[in-house]
Amino acid sequence: MSRRPAHPRRQRPSVPVQSSTCPCGLAETYEKCCGRFHRGEASAPTAETLMRSRYSAFVEQDEPYLLRTWHPDTRPARVAFDPGMRWTGLEILEAGDGTAFHTTGTVTFRASYRGGSLRERSRFERVDGAWVYVDGDIDEAGRDRP
C-alpha cells in the first residue's frame, strides 16, 4: 500500500516561460515588454512604444489590444488578419514628437514579413492621456513584394 505524504506537495504558480525577445525588436522578453501592454498592466508611454506594441499585437493577432489602442474616430469594427501573413521584424526609421511632453506624434517604420516589407508613417494622438493610433500613410515605394 502506498503512503501519502503528510504534507501535500506545493504546486508552483503557473508562470509562462518566454525566453525569446519581444517581436517588437527590443531586447526584453514579450512578457516584460509588449505583453504587459497587451494584458492592460501598463500603457505605452510614447508613440514609438505604442507603435512597437501594436506591431507585436499584429504578430500575436491580439485584436482587442489593437482596437483598444486605435483612435475612436478611425477605429474599424474589427481587424482582419491575413492568415498567411508571417511578420518577421520591425525597424523604426524615424520618430517625431510623441513623448510625455507631446499630444501628437509620428513614427515611420518598416515592418518585414515573409516575402516582403511594408513602410508606413503612422500618426498618433493622446486620448484621455493614453497614446492611440490615428492613421498612417503607406509608402508604396517602400513596399517590397516578390
PDB file of C-alpha atoms in Angstrom:
ATOM      1  CA  MET A   1       0.000   0.000   0.000  1.00  0.00           C
ATOM      2  CA  SER A   2       1.409   3.422  -0.953  1.00  0.00           C
ATOM      3  CA  ARG A   3       1.668   6.103   1.627  1.00  0.00           C
ATOM      4  CA  ARG A   4       0.601   9.632   1.069  1.00  0.00           C
ATOM      5  CA  PRO A   5       2.970  12.306   2.270  1.00  0.00           C
ATOM      6  CA  ALA A   6       1.888  14.060   5.438  1.00  0.00           C
ATOM      7  CA  HIS A   7       2.010  17.396   3.633  1.00  0.00           C
ATOM      8  CA  PRO A   8       0.584  17.749   0.156  1.00  0.00           C
ATOM      9  CA  ARG A   9       3.023  18.942  -2.458  1.00  0.00           C
ATOM     10  CA  ARG A  10       3.034  22.617  -3.094  1.00  0.00           C
ATOM     11  CA  GLN A  11       2.247  23.447  -6.644  1.00  0.00           C
ATOM     12  CA  ARG A  12       4.332  26.098  -8.276  1.00  0.00           C
ATOM     13  CA  PRO A  13       2.406  29.030  -9.652  1.00  0.00           C
ATOM     14  CA  SER A  14       1.903  28.829 -13.360  1.00  0.00           C
ATOM     15  CA  VAL A  15       4.341  31.303 -14.873  1.00  0.00           C
ATOM     16  CA  PRO A  16       4.672  31.489 -18.638  1.00  0.00           C
ATOM     17  CA  VAL A  17       8.202  30.817 -19.776  1.00  0.00           C
ATOM     18  CA  GLN A  18       9.223  33.178 -22.524  1.00  0.00           C
ATOM     19  CA  SER A  19      12.894  33.185 -23.350  1.00  0.00           C
ATOM     20  CA  SER A  20      12.836  34.788 -26.777  1.00  0.00           C
ATOM     21  CA  THR A  21      12.970  38.511 -27.374  1.00  0.00           C
ATOM     22  CA  CYS A  22       9.825  40.517 -27.970  1.00  0.00           C
ATOM     23  CA  PRO A  23       8.549  40.659 -31.572  1.00  0.00           C
ATOM     24  CA  CYS A  24       8.897  44.483 -31.443  1.00  0.00           C
ATOM     25  CA  GLY A  25      12.681  44.123 -31.665  1.00  0.00           C
ATOM     26  CA  LEU A  26      13.693  45.262 -28.187  1.00  0.00           C
ATOM     27  CA  ALA A  27      15.897  43.015 -26.067  1.00  0.00           C
ATOM     28  CA  GLU A  28      13.256  42.199 -23.418  1.00  0.00           C
ATOM     29  CA  THR A  29      11.032  39.148 -23.459  1.00  0.00           C
ATOM     30  CA  TYR A  30       7.489  39.543 -24.788  1.00  0.00           C
ATOM     31  CA  GLU A  31       6.089  39.125 -21.261  1.00  0.00           C
ATOM     32  CA  LYS A  32       8.172  42.008 -19.868  1.00  0.00           C
ATOM     33  CA  CYS A  33       7.985  44.191 -22.965  1.00  0.00           C
ATOM     34  CA  CYS A  34       4.815  44.404 -25.081  1.00  0.00           C
ATOM     35  CA  GLY A  35       2.962  41.663 -23.223  1.00  0.00           C
ATOM     36  CA  ARG A  36       2.370  43.967 -20.239  1.00  0.00           C
ATOM     37  CA  PHE A  37       0.672  46.500 -22.531  1.00  0.00           C
ATOM     38  CA  HIS A  38      -1.403  43.790 -24.202  1.00  0.00           C
ATOM     39  CA  ARG A  39      -2.538  42.500 -20.799  1.00  0.00           C
ATOM     40  CA  GLY A  40      -3.508  46.045 -19.712  1.00  0.00           C
ATOM     41  CA  GLU A  41      -0.952  46.188 -16.889  1.00  0.00           C
ATOM     42  CA  ALA A  42       0.584  49.391 -18.293  1.00  0.00           C
ATOM     43  CA  SER A  43       0.037  51.950 -21.036  1.00  0.00           C
ATOM     44  CA  ALA A  44       2.588  52.760 -23.692  1.00  0.00           C
ATOM     45  CA  PRO A  45       4.436  55.912 -22.518  1.00  0.00           C
ATOM     46  CA  THR A  46       5.388  57.146 -26.011  1.00  0.00           C
ATOM     47  CA  ALA A  47       4.063  56.963 -29.544  1.00  0.00           C
ATOM     48  CA  GLU A  48       7.033  54.788 -30.538  1.00  0.00           C
ATOM     49  CA  THR A  49       6.361  52.360 -27.699  1.00  0.00           C
ATOM     50  CA  LEU A  50       2.734  52.168 -28.778  1.00  0.00           C
ATOM     51  CA  MET A  51       3.844  51.511 -32.365  1.00  0.00           C
ATOM     52  CA  ARG A  52       6.089  48.669 -31.191  1.00  0.00           C
ATOM     53  CA  SER A  53       3.330  47.183 -29.033  1.00  0.00           C
ATOM     54  CA  ARG A  54       0.842  47.361 -31.906  1.00  0.00           C
ATOM     55  CA  TYR A  55       3.306  45.588 -34.210  1.00  0.00           C
ATOM     56  CA  SER A  56       3.639  42.855 -31.567  1.00  0.00           C
ATOM     57  CA  ALA A  57      -0.159  42.717 -31.337  1.00  0.00           C
ATOM     58  CA  PHE A  58      -0.318  42.077 -35.092  1.00  0.00           C
ATOM     59  CA  VAL A  59       2.265  39.303 -34.662  1.00  0.00           C
ATOM     60  CA  GLU A  60       0.216  37.823 -31.788  1.00  0.00           C
ATOM     61  CA  GLN A  61      -3.120  38.581 -33.545  1.00  0.00           C
ATOM     62  CA  ASP A  62      -4.341  40.418 -30.454  1.00  0.00           C
ATOM     63  CA  GLU A  63      -7.428  42.126 -31.882  1.00  0.00           C
ATOM     64  CA  PRO A  64      -8.747  43.513 -28.553  1.00  0.00           C
ATOM     65  CA  TYR A  65      -5.477  45.395 -27.940  1.00  0.00           C
ATOM     66  CA  LEU A  66      -5.342  46.763 -31.465  1.00  0.00           C
ATOM     67  CA  LEU A  67      -8.915  48.045 -31.231  1.00  0.00           C
ATOM     68  CA  ARG A  68      -8.356  49.456 -27.731  1.00  0.00           C
ATOM     69  CA  THR A  69      -5.332  51.442 -28.959  1.00  0.00           C
ATOM     70  CA  TRP A  70      -6.989  52.745 -32.138  1.00  0.00           C
ATOM     71  CA  HIS A  71      -8.372  56.306 -32.187  1.00  0.00           C
ATOM     72  CA  PRO A  72     -12.167  56.218 -31.767  1.00  0.00           C
ATOM     73  CA  ASP A  73     -12.662  58.354 -34.902  1.00  0.00           C
ATOM     74  CA  THR A  74     -10.719  55.966 -37.171  1.00  0.00           C
ATOM     75  CA  ARG A  75     -11.168  52.593 -35.404  1.00  0.00           C
ATOM     76  CA  PRO A  76     -12.603  49.817 -37.587  1.00  0.00           C
ATOM     77  CA  ALA A  77     -15.272  47.449 -36.300  1.00  0.00           C
ATOM     78  CA  ARG A  78     -12.764  44.600 -36.377  1.00  0.00           C
ATOM     79  CA  VAL A  79      -9.252  43.739 -37.506  1.00  0.00           C
ATOM     80  CA  ALA A  80      -8.971  41.385 -40.452  1.00  0.00           C
ATOM     81  CA  PHE A  81      -5.810  39.330 -40.047  1.00  0.00           C
ATOM     82  CA  ASP A  82      -4.318  37.684 -43.114  1.00  0.00           C
ATOM     83  CA  PRO A  83      -3.911  34.035 -42.082  1.00  0.00           C
ATOM     84  CA  GLY A  84      -0.909  33.636 -44.403  1.00  0.00           C
ATOM     85  CA  MET A  85       0.930  36.707 -43.071  1.00  0.00           C
ATOM     86  CA  ARG A  86       4.056  35.964 -41.038  1.00  0.00           C
ATOM     87  CA  TRP A  87       5.630  39.114 -39.595  1.00  0.00           C
ATOM     88  CA  THR A  88       9.405  38.793 -39.263  1.00  0.00           C
ATOM     89  CA  GLY A  89      10.716  42.107 -37.934  1.00  0.00           C
ATOM     90  CA  LEU A  90      10.202  45.775 -37.135  1.00  0.00           C
ATOM     91  CA  GLU A  91      12.571  48.637 -37.845  1.00  0.00           C
ATOM     92  CA  ILE A  92      11.814  52.142 -36.545  1.00  0.00           C
ATOM     93  CA  LEU A  93      13.090  54.580 -39.159  1.00  0.00           C
ATOM     94  CA  GLU A  94      12.060  57.874 -37.547  1.00  0.00           C
ATOM     95  CA  ALA A  95      10.011  59.133 -34.613  1.00  0.00           C
ATOM     96  CA  GLY A  96       8.764  62.709 -34.285  1.00  0.00           C
ATOM     97  CA  ASP A  97       7.372  64.133 -31.062  1.00  0.00           C
ATOM     98  CA  GLY A  98       5.234  61.514 -29.318  1.00  0.00           C
ATOM     99  CA  THR A  99       6.858  61.785 -25.873  1.00  0.00           C
ATOM    100  CA  ALA A 100       5.329  62.583 -22.478  1.00  0.00           C
ATOM    101  CA  PHE A 101       5.557  66.277 -23.410  1.00  0.00           C
ATOM    102  CA  HIS A 102       3.514  65.990 -26.631  1.00  0.00           C
ATOM    103  CA  THR A 103      -0.107  65.389 -27.606  1.00  0.00           C
ATOM    104  CA  THR A 104       0.679  64.094 -31.095  1.00  0.00           C
ATOM    105  CA  GLY A 105       3.482  62.121 -32.665  1.00  0.00           C
ATOM    106  CA  THR A 106       4.563  60.257 -35.762  1.00  0.00           C
ATOM    107  CA  VAL A 107       6.513  57.063 -36.261  1.00  0.00           C
ATOM    108  CA  THR A 108       7.903  55.899 -39.580  1.00  0.00           C
ATOM    109  CA  PHE A 109       8.674  52.194 -39.629  1.00  0.00           C
ATOM    110  CA  ARG A 110       9.380  49.232 -41.836  1.00  0.00           C
ATOM    111  CA  ALA A 111       7.600  46.009 -40.918  1.00  0.00           C
ATOM    112  CA  SER A 112       9.006  42.938 -42.597  1.00  0.00           C
ATOM    113  CA  TYR A 113       7.028  39.845 -43.380  1.00  0.00           C
ATOM    114  CA  ARG A 114       7.816  36.631 -45.142  1.00  0.00           C
ATOM    115  CA  GLY A 115       8.191  37.695 -48.765  1.00  0.00           C
ATOM    116  CA  GLY A 116       8.479  41.468 -48.363  1.00  0.00           C
ATOM    117  CA  SER A 117       8.112  44.541 -46.195  1.00  0.00           C
ATOM    118  CA  LEU A 118       5.774  47.442 -45.567  1.00  0.00           C
ATOM    119  CA  ARG A 119       6.808  51.024 -44.846  1.00  0.00           C
ATOM    120  CA  GLU A 120       4.365  53.374 -43.106  1.00  0.00           C
ATOM    121  CA  ARG A 121       4.354  56.785 -41.475  1.00  0.00           C
ATOM    122  CA  SER A 122       1.857  56.454 -38.624  1.00  0.00           C
ATOM    123  CA  ARG A 123       0.157  59.264 -36.722  1.00  0.00           C
ATOM    124  CA  PHE A 124      -0.630  59.052 -33.017  1.00  0.00           C
ATOM    125  CA  GLU A 125      -2.581  61.204 -30.560  1.00  0.00           C
ATOM    126  CA  ARG A 126      -3.243  61.210 -26.869  1.00  0.00           C
ATOM    127  CA  VAL A 127      -6.855  60.489 -25.944  1.00  0.00           C
ATOM    128  CA  ASP A 128      -7.674  60.751 -22.240  1.00  0.00           C
ATOM    129  CA  GLY A 129      -3.939  60.668 -21.532  1.00  0.00           C
ATOM    130  CA  ALA A 130      -3.238  57.467 -23.492  1.00  0.00           C
ATOM    131  CA  TRP A 131      -1.473  57.190 -26.835  1.00  0.00           C
ATOM    132  CA  VAL A 132      -3.636  55.837 -29.661  1.00  0.00           C
ATOM    133  CA  TYR A 133      -3.032  55.130 -33.340  1.00  0.00           C
ATOM    134  CA  VAL A 134      -4.878  57.564 -35.620  1.00  0.00           C
ATOM    135  CA  ASP A 135      -3.898  56.521 -39.144  1.00  0.00           C
ATOM    136  CA  GLY A 136      -0.941  56.083 -41.430  1.00  0.00           C
ATOM    137  CA  ASP A 137       0.380  56.655 -44.911  1.00  0.00           C
ATOM    138  CA  ILE A 138       1.775  53.563 -46.566  1.00  0.00           C
ATOM    139  CA  ASP A 139       4.793  54.292 -48.748  1.00  0.00           C
ATOM    140  CA  GLU A 140       4.060  52.186 -51.809  1.00  0.00           C
ATOM    141  CA  ALA A 141       7.671  52.684 -52.944  1.00  0.00           C
ATOM    142  CA  GLY A 142       8.709  51.185 -49.606  1.00  0.00           C
ATOM    143  CA  ARG A 143       6.543  48.110 -50.087  1.00  0.00           C
ATOM    144  CA  ASP A 144       8.593  45.151 -51.232  1.00  0.00           C
ATOM    145  CA  ARG A 145       6.814  42.224 -52.799  1.00  0.00           C
ATOM    146  CA  PRO A 146       8.209  39.304 -54.710  1.00  0.00           C
TER     147      PRO A 146
END
